[in-house]
mmCIF file of C-alpha atoms and ligand atoms in Angstrom:
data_model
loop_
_atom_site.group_PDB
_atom_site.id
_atom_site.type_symbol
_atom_site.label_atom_id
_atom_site.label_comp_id
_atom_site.label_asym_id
_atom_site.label_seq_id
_atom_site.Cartn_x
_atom_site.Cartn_y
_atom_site.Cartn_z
ATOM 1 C CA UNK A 1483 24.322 8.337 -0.301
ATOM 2 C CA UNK A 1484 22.417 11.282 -1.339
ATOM 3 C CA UNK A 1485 18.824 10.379 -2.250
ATOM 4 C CA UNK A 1486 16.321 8.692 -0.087
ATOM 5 C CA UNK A 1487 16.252 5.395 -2.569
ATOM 6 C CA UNK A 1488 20.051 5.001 -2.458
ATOM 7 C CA UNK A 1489 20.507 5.649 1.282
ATOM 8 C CA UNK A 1490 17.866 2.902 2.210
ATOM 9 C CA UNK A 1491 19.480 0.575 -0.058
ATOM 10 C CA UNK A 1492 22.552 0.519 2.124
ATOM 11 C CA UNK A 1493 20.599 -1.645 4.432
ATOM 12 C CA UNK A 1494 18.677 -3.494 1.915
ATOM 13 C CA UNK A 1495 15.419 -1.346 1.796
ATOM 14 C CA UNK A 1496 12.941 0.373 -0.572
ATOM 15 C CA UNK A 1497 12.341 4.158 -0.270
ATOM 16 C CA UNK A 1498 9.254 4.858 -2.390
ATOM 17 C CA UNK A 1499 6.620 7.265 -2.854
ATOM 18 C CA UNK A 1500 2.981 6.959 -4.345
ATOM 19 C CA UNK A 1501 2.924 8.531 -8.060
ATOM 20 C CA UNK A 1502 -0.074 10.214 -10.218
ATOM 21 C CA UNK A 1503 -0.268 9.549 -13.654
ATOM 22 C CA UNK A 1504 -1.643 12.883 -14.655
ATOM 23 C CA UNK A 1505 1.489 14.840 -12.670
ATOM 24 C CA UNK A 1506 4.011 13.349 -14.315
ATOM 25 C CA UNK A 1507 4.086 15.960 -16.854
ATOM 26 C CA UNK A 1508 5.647 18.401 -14.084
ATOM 27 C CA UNK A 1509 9.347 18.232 -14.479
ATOM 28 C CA UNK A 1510 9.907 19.287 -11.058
ATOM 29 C CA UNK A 1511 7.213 16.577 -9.904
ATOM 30 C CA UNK A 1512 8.317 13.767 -12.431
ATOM 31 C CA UNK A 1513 12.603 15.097 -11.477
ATOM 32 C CA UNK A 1514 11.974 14.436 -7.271
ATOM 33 C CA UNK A 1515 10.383 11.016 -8.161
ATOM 34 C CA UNK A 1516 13.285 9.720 -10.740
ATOM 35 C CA UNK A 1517 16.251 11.175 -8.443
ATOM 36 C CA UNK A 1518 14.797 10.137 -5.105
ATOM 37 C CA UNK A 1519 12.512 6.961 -5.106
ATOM 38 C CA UNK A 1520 13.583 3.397 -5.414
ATOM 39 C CA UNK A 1521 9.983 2.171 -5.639
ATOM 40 C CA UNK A 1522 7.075 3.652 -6.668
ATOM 41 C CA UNK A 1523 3.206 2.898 -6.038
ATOM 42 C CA UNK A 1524 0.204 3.816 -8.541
ATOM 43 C CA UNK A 1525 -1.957 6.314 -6.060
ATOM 44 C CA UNK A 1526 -5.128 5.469 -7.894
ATOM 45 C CA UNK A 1527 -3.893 3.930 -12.252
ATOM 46 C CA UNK A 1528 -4.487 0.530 -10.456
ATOM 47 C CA UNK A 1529 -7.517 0.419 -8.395
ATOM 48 C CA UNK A 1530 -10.337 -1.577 -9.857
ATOM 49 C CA UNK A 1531 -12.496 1.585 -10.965
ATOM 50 C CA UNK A 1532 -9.509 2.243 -13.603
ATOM 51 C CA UNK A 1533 -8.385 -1.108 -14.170
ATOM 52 C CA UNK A 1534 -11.816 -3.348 -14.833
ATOM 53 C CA UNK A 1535 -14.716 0.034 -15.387
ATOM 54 C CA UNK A 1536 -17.064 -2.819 -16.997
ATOM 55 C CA UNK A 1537 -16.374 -6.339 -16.313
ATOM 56 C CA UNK A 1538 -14.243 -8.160 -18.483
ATOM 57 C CA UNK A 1539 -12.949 -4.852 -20.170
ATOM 58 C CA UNK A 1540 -9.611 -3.871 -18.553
ATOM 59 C CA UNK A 1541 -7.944 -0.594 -18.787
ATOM 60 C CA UNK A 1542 -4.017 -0.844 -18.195
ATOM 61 C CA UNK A 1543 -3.287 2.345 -19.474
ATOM 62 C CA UNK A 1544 -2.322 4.457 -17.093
ATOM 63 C CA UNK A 1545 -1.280 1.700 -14.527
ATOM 64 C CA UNK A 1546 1.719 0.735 -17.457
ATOM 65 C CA UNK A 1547 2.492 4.399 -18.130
ATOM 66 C CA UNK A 1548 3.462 4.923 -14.359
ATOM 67 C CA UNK A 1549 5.098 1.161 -14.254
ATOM 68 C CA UNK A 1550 7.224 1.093 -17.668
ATOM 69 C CA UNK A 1551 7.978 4.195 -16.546
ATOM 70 C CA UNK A 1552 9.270 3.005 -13.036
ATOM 71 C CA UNK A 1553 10.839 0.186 -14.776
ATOM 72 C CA UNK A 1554 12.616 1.903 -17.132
ATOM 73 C CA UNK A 1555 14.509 4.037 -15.071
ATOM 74 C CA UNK A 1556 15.573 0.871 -12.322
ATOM 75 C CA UNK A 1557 12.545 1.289 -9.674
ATOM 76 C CA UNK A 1558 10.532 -1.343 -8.352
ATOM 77 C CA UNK A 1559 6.894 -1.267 -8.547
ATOM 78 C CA UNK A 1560 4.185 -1.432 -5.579
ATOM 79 C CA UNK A 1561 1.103 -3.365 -6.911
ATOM 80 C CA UNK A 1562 -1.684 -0.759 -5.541
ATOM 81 C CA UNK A 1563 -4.888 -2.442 -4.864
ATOM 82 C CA UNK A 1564 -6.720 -5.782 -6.223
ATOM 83 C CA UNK A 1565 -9.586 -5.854 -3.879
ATOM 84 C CA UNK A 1566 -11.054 -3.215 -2.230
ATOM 85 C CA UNK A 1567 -14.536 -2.084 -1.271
ATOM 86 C CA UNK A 1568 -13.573 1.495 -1.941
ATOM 87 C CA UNK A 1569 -12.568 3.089 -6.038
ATOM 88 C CA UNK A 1570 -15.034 -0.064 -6.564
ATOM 89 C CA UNK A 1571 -17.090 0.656 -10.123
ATOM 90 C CA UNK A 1572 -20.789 0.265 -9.324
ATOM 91 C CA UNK A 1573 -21.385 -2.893 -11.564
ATOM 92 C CA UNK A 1574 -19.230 -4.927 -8.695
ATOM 93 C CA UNK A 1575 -20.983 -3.405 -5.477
ATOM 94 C CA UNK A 1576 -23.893 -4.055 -6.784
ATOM 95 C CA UNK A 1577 -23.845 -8.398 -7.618
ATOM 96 C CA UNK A 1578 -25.381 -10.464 -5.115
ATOM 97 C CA UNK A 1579 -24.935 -13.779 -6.921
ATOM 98 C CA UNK A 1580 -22.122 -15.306 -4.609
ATOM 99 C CA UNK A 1581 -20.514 -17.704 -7.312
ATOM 100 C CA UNK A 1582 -20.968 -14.682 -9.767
ATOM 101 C CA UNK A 1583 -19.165 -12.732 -7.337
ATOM 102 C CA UNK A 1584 -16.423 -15.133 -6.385
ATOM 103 C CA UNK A 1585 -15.853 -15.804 -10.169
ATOM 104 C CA UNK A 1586 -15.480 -11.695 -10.894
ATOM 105 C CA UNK A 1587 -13.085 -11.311 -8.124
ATOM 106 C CA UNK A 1588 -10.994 -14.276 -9.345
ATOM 107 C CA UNK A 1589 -11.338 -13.093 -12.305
ATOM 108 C CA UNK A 1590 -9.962 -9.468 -12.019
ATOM 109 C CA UNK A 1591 -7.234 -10.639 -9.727
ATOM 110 C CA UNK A 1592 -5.964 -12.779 -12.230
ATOM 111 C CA UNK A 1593 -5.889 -10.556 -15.075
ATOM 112 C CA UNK A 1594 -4.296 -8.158 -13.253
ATOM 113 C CA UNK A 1595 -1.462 -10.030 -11.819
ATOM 114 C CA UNK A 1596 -0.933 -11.987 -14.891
ATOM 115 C CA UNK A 1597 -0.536 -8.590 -16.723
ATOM 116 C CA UNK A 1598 2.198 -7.451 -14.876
ATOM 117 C CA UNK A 1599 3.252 -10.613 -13.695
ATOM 118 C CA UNK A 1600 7.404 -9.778 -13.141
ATOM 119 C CA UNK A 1601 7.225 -5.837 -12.730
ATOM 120 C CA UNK A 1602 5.411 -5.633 -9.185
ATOM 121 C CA UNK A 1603 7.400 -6.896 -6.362
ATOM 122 C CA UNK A 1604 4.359 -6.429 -4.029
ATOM 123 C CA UNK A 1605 1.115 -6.561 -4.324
ATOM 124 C CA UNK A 1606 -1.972 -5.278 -2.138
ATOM 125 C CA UNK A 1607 -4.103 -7.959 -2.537
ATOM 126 C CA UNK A 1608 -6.474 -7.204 0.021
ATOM 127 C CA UNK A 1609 -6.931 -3.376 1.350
ATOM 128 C CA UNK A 1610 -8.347 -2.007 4.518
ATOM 129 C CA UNK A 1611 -10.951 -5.158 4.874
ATOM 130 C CA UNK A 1612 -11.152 -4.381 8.739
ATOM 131 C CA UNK A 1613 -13.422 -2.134 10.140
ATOM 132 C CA UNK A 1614 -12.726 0.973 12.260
ATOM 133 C CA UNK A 1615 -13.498 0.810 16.172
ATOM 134 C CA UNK A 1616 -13.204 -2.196 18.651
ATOM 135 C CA UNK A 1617 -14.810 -4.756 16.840
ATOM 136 C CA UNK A 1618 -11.592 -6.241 15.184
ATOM 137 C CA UNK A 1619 -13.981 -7.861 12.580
ATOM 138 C CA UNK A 1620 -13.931 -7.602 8.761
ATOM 139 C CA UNK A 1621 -16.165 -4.121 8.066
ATOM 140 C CA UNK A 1622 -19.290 -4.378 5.699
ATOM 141 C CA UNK A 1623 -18.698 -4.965 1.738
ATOM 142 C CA UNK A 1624 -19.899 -6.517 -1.040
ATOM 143 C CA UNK A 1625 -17.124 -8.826 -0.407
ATOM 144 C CA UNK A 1626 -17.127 -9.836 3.246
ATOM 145 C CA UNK A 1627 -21.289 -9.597 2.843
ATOM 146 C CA UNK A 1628 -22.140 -11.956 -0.101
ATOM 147 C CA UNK A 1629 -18.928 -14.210 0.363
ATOM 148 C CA UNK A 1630 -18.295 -13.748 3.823
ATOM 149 C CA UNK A 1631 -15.313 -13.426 5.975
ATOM 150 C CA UNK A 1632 -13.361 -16.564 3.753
ATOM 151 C CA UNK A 1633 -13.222 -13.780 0.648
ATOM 152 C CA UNK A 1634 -10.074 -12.712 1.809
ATOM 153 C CA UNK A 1635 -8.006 -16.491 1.949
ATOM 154 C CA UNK A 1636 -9.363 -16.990 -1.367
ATOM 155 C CA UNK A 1637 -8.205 -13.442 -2.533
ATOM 156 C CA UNK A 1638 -4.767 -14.569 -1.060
ATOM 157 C CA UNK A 1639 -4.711 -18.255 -2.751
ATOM 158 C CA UNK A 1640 -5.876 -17.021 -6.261
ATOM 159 C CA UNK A 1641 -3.160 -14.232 -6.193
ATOM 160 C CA UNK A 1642 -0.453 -17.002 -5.513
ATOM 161 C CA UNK A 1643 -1.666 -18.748 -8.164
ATOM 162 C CA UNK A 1644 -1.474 -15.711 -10.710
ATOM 163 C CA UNK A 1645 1.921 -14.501 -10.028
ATOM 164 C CA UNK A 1646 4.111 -16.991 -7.399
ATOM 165 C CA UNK A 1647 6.761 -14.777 -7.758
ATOM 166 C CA UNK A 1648 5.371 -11.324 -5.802
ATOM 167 C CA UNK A 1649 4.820 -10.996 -2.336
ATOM 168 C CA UNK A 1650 1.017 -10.624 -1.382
ATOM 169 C CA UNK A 1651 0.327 -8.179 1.423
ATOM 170 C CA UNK A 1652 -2.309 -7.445 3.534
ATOM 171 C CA UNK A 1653 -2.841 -3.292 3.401
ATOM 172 C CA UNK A 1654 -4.885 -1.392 6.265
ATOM 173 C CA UNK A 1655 -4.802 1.976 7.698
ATOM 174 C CA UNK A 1656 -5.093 2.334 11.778
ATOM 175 C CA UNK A 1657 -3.243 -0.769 12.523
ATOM 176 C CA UNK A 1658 -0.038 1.450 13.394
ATOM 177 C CA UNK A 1659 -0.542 0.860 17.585
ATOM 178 C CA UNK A 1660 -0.627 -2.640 18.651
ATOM 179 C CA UNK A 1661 -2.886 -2.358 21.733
ATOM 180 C CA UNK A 1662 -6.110 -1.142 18.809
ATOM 181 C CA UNK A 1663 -9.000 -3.893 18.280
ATOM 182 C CA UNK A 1664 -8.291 -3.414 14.662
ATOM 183 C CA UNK A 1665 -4.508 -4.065 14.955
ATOM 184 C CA UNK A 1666 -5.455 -7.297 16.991
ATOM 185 C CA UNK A 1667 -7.830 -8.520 14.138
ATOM 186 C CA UNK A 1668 -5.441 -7.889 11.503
ATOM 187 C CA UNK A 1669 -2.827 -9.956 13.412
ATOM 188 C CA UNK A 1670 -5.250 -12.698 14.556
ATOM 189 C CA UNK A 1671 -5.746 -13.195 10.705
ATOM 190 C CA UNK A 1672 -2.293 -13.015 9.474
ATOM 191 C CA UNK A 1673 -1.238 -15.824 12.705
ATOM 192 C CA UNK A 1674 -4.318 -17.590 11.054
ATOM 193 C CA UNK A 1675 -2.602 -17.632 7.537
ATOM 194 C CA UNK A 1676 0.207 -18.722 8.468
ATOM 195 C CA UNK A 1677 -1.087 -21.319 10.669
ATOM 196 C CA UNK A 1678 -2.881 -23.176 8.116
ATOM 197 C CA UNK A 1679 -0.944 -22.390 5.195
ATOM 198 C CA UNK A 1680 -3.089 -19.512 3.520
ATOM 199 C CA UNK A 1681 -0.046 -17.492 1.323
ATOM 200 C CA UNK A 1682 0.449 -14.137 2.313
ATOM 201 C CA UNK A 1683 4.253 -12.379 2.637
ATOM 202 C CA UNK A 1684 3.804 -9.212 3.881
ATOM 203 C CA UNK A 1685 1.554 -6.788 5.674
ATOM 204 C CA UNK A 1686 1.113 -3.048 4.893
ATOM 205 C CA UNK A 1687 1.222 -0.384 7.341
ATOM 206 C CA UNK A 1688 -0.564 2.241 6.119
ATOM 207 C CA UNK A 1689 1.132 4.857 8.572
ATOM 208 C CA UNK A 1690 -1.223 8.255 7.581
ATOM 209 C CA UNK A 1691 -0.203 10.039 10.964
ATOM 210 C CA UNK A 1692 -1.465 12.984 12.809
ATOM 211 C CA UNK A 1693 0.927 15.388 13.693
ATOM 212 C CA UNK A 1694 2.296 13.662 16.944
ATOM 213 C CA UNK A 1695 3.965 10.547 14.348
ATOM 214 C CA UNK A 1696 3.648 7.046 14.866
ATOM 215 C CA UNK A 1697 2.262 5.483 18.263
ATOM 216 C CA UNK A 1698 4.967 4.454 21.176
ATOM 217 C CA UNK A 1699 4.554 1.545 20.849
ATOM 218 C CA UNK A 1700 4.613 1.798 16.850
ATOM 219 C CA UNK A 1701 7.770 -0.666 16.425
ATOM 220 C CA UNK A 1702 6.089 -3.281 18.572
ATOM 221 C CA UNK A 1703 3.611 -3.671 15.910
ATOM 222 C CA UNK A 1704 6.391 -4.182 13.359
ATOM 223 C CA UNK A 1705 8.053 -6.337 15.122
ATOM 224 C CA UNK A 1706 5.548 -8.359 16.275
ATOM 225 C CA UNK A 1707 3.917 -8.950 12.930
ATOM 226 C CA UNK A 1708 7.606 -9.434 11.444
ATOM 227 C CA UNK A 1709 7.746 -12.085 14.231
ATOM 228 C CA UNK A 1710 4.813 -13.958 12.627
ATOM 229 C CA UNK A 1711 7.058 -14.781 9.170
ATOM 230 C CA UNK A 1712 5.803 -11.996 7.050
ATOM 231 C CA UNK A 1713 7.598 -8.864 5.763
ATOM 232 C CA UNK A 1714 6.354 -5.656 6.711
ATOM 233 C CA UNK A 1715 6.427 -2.323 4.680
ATOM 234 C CA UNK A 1716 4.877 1.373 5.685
ATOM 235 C CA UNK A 1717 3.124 1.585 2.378
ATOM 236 C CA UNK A 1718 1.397 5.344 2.582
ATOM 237 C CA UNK A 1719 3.412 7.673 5.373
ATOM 238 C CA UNK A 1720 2.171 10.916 5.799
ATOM 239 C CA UNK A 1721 2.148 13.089 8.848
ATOM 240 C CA UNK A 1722 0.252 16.254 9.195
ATOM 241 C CA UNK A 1723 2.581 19.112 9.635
ATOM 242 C CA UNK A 1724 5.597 16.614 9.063
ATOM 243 C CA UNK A 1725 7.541 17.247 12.087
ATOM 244 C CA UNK A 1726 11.113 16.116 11.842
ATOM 245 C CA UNK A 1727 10.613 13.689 15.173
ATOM 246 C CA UNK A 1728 7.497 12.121 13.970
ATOM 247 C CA UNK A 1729 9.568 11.325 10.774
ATOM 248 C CA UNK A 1730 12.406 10.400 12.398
ATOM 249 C CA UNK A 1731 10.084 8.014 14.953
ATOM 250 C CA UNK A 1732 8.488 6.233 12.017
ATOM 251 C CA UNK A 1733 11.200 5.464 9.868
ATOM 252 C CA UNK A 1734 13.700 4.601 13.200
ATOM 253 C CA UNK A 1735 10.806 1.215 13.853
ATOM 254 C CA UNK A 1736 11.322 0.263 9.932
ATOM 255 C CA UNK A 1737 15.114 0.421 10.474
ATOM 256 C CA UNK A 1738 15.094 -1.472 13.717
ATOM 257 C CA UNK A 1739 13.061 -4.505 12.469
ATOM 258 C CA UNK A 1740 15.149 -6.549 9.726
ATOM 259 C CA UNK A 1741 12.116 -7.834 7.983
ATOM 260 C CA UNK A 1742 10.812 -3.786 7.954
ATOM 261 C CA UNK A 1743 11.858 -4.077 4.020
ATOM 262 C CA UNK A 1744 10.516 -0.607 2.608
ATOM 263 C CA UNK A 1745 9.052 2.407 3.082
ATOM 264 C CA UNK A 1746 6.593 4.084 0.826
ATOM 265 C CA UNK A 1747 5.329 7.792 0.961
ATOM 266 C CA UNK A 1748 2.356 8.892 -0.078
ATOM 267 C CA UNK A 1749 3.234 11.569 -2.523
ATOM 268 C CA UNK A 1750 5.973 14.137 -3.352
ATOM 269 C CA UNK A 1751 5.322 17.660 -2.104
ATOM 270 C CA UNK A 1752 3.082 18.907 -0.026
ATOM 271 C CA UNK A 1753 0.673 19.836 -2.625
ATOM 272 C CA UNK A 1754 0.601 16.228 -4.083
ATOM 273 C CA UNK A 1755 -1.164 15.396 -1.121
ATOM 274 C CA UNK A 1756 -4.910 13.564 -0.992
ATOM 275 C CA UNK A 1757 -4.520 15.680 2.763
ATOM 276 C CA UNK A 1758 -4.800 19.067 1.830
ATOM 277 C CA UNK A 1759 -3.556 21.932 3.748
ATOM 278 C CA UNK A 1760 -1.696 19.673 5.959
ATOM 279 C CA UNK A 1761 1.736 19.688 4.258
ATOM 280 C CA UNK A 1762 2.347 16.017 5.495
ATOM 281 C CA UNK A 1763 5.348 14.726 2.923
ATOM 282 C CA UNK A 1764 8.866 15.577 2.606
ATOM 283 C CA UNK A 1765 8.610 17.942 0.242
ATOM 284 C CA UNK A 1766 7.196 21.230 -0.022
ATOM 285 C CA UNK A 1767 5.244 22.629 -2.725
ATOM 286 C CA UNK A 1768 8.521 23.988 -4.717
ATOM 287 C CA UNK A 1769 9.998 20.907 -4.547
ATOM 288 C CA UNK A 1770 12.869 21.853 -1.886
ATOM 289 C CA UNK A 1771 13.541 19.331 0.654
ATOM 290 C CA UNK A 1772 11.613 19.886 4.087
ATOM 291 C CA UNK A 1773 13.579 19.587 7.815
ATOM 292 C CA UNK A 1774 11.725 15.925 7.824
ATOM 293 C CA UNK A 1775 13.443 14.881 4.592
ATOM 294 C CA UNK A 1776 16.901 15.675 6.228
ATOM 295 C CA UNK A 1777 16.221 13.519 9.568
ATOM 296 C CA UNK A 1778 14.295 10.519 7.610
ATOM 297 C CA UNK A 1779 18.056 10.463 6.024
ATOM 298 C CA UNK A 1780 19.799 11.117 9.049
ATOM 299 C CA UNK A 1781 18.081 7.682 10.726
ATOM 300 C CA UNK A 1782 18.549 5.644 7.219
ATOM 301 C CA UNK A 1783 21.849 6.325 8.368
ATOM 302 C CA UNK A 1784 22.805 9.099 5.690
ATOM 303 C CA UNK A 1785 24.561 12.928 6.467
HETATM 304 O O1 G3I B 3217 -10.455 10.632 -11.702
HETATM 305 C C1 G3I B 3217 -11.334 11.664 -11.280
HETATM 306 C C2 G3I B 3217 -11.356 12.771 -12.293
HETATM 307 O O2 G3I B 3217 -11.865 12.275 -13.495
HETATM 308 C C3 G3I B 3217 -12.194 13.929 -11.750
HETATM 309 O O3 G3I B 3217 -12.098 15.008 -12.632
HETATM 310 C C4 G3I B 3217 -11.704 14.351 -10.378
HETATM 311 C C5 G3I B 3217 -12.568 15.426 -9.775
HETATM 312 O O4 G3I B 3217 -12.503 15.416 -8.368
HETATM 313 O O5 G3I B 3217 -11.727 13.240 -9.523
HETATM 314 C C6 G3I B 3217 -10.869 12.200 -9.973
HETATM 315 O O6 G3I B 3217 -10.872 11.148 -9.076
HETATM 316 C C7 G3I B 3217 -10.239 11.394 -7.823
HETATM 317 C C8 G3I B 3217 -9.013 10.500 -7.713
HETATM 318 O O7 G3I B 3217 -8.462 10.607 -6.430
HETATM 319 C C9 G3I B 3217 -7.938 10.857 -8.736
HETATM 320 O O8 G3I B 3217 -7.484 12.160 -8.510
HETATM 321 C C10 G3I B 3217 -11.239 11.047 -6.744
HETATM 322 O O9 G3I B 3217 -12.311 11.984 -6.764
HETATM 323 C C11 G3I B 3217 -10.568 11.044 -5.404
HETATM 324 O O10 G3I B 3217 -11.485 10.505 -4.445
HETATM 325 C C12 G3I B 3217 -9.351 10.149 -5.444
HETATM 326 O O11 G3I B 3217 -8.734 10.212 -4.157
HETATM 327 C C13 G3I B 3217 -7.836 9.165 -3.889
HETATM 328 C C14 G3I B 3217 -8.329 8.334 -2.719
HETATM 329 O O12 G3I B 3217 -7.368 7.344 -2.417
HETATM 330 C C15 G3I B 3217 -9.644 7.653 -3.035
HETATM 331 O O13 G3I B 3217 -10.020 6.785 -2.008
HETATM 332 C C16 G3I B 3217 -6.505 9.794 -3.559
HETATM 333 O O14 G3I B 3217 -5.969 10.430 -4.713
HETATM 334 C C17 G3I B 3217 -5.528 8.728 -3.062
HETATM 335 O O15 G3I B 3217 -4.390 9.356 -2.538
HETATM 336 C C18 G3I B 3217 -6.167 7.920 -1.955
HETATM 337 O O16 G3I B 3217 -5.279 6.914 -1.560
HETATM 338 C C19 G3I B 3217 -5.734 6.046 -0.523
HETATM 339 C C20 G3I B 3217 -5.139 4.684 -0.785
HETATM 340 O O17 G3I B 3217 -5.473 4.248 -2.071
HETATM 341 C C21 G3I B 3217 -5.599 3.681 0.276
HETATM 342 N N1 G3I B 3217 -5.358 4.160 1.604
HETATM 343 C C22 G3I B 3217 -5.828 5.508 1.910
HETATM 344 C C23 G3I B 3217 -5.305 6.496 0.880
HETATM 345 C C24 G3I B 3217 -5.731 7.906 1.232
HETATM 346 O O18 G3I B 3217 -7.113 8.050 1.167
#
C-alpha cells in the first residue's frame, strides 16, 4: 500500500497522527493528514480546559470539527484526555470538597463520553497519573490528593458506564523501558485492574523519544503489558532528529506484539511539533516525506 494508514491496515493496525484544529486550514497540513492517517487524535480540542472552561458549560466545538471531520472521510478517532492534572481550568484544581470533586469528575467524564459515544474507538481516560523518578507512585494532583490513589478505578468504572463500547486506556509518558520505577507502577496497577475486575482495555505508550529511539528492551514492555489482557497503542511518537533506526526500532516492537493495535504520531511535519527545533515526525516542514517515513513503511511491511 502506499500511505502509512493503508499499509498498517494490512496487519490489522491504526496509523494515526495527533491533529490541531486551528491548522487544518493548511491544505498541505489538512492533504498529509486525509491521504496518510487512519486515525487521528485531538492534540489539545479535547482536554478539559477546552471541553468543560466553567463547570457544567461544555465546549465541543473544536473537539467535533476535528472528529466529524475524521469521520467523514473513514478515520477513527483517539479520545484525547478525560482526566488529567495538566490543560486543567483553574475552577477544578482548585475544589477541595472530595464528594464535590468526585461528582465533577464523574460528571465531565460522562458528558464527554456520552457526547461522542460511537465516534472514539479509544479513549484516554486517565493521563500521565504517575509521577517521574523511582517512586512508582501516583504524582501529586488535585485528583490523587483530595480523592486519593482510588480516583483512577473510579475514573475507569464511570467511563465503562458512559460508553461500553470504547476501549479505556491508561496514557503515560516514560513508561517506554520496562526496568523504570514508573513503568513498574503503571504495570502493578493495570495487573491490579485486571485482577479485581476494574475495566480498562488498553494502555498508552506515550513513546516521545530522544534521538537514540525507543529503549532495548522497548518491546518487552509491550509485550509484557499485552501479556496482562490489555491492548497496547504508541499514542504520541516523536523522536528528536527522527533517525530512520529509531523509527524503524519503535514501530518493529508494535508489529511484533499482536495486541500492539496502533500507532499514533504526534503531529505532521516537523514544524507541527509541541518539540521545536527538533524535527522529530515524519515529515518535514514542506510536507515531503522524511528517510524515517520510508523505513516506518518498510517495517509495516510496505516498499
Ligand atoms: O490556546 C492557546 C492560545 O489561545 C494562545 O494564543 C497560545 C499562545 O501560546 O497558546 C495556546 O495554548 C497552547 C496549546 O498548546 C494550543 O496551541 C498552550 O500554550 C500550549 O501549552 C499547548 O501545548 C500542548 C501541550 O500538550 C500542553 O500540555 C501541545 O500543543 C500538545 O502537543 C501537548 O501534548 C501533550 C499531550 O497532550 C500529553 N502528552 C504530552 C504531550 C506533549 O507535551
Amino acid at each position: 500500500a502506499d500511505t502509512l494508514g493503508a499499509q498498517a491496515a494490512l496487519s490489522g493496525r491504526y496509523f494515526g497522527t495527533a491533529v490541531a484544529a486551528g491548522r487544518l486550514g493548511d491544505s498541505t497540513y489538512a492533504g498529509i493528514v486525509d491521504r496518510e492517517f487512519s486515525s487521528v487524535t485531538a492534540e489539545n480540542e479535547m482536554k478539559w480546559d477546552t471541553v468543560e472552561p466553567s463547570r457544567g458549560s461544555f465546549n465541543f466545538g473544536p473537539g467535533d470539527q476535528i472528529a466529524n471531520r475524521a469521520l467523514g472521510r473513514g478515520q477513527q478517532v483517539r479520545g484525547h484526555t478525560l482526566v488529567w492534572h495538566s490543560q486543567l481550568p483553574g475552577w477544578v484544581g482548585s475544589i477541595r470538597d472530595a464528594n464535590t470533586l468526585r461528582s465533577v469528575m464523574n460528571n465531565h467524564i460522562t458528558t464527554v463520553m456520552n457526547h461522542y459515544r460511537g465516534k472514539i474507538h479509544s479513549w484516554d481516560v486517565v493521563n500521565e497519573a504517575f509521577a517521574d523518578g523511582g517512586s512508582g507512585q501516583l504524582r501529586s494532583s488535585v485528583f490523587r490528593d483530595v480523592l486519593g490513589d482510588g480516583f483512577l478505578e473510579e475514573a475507569f468504572r464511570t467511563a465503562r458506564q458512559a460508553d461500553p463500547n470504547a476501549k479505556l486506556c491508561y496514557n503515560d509518558y516514560n513508561i517506554e523501558n520496562w526496568t523504570d520505577a514508573k513503568t513498574q507502577g503503571v504495570y502493578r496497577m493495570v495487573r491490579d485492574f485486571k485482577a479485581r475486575g476494574v475495566p480498562i482495555d488498553c494502555v498508552g505508550l506515550q513513546a516521545h523519544f530522544g534521538a537514540g529511539g525507543p529503549p532495548a528492551n522497548f518491546q518487552t514492555t509491550v509485550s509484557s503489558f499485552a501479556a496482562l489482557g490489555v491492548d497496547v497503542q504508541i499514542t504520541e511518537l516523536d523522536i528528536a532528529q527522527a533517525s530512520q533506526t529509531a523509527y524503524a526500532n519503535a514501530v518493529r516492537a508494535c508489529m511484533n506484539v499482536a495486541r500492539c493495535t496502533g500507532i499514533t504520531v504526534w503531529g505532521v511535519r516537523d514544524s507541527d511539533s509541541w518539540r521545536t527545533g527538533q524535527n522529530p515526525l515524519l515529515f518535514d516542514n514542506a510536507g515531503n516525506k522524511k528517510p524515517a517515513y520510508h523505513s516506518v513503511m518498510s517495517v509495516l511491511g510496505g516498499a
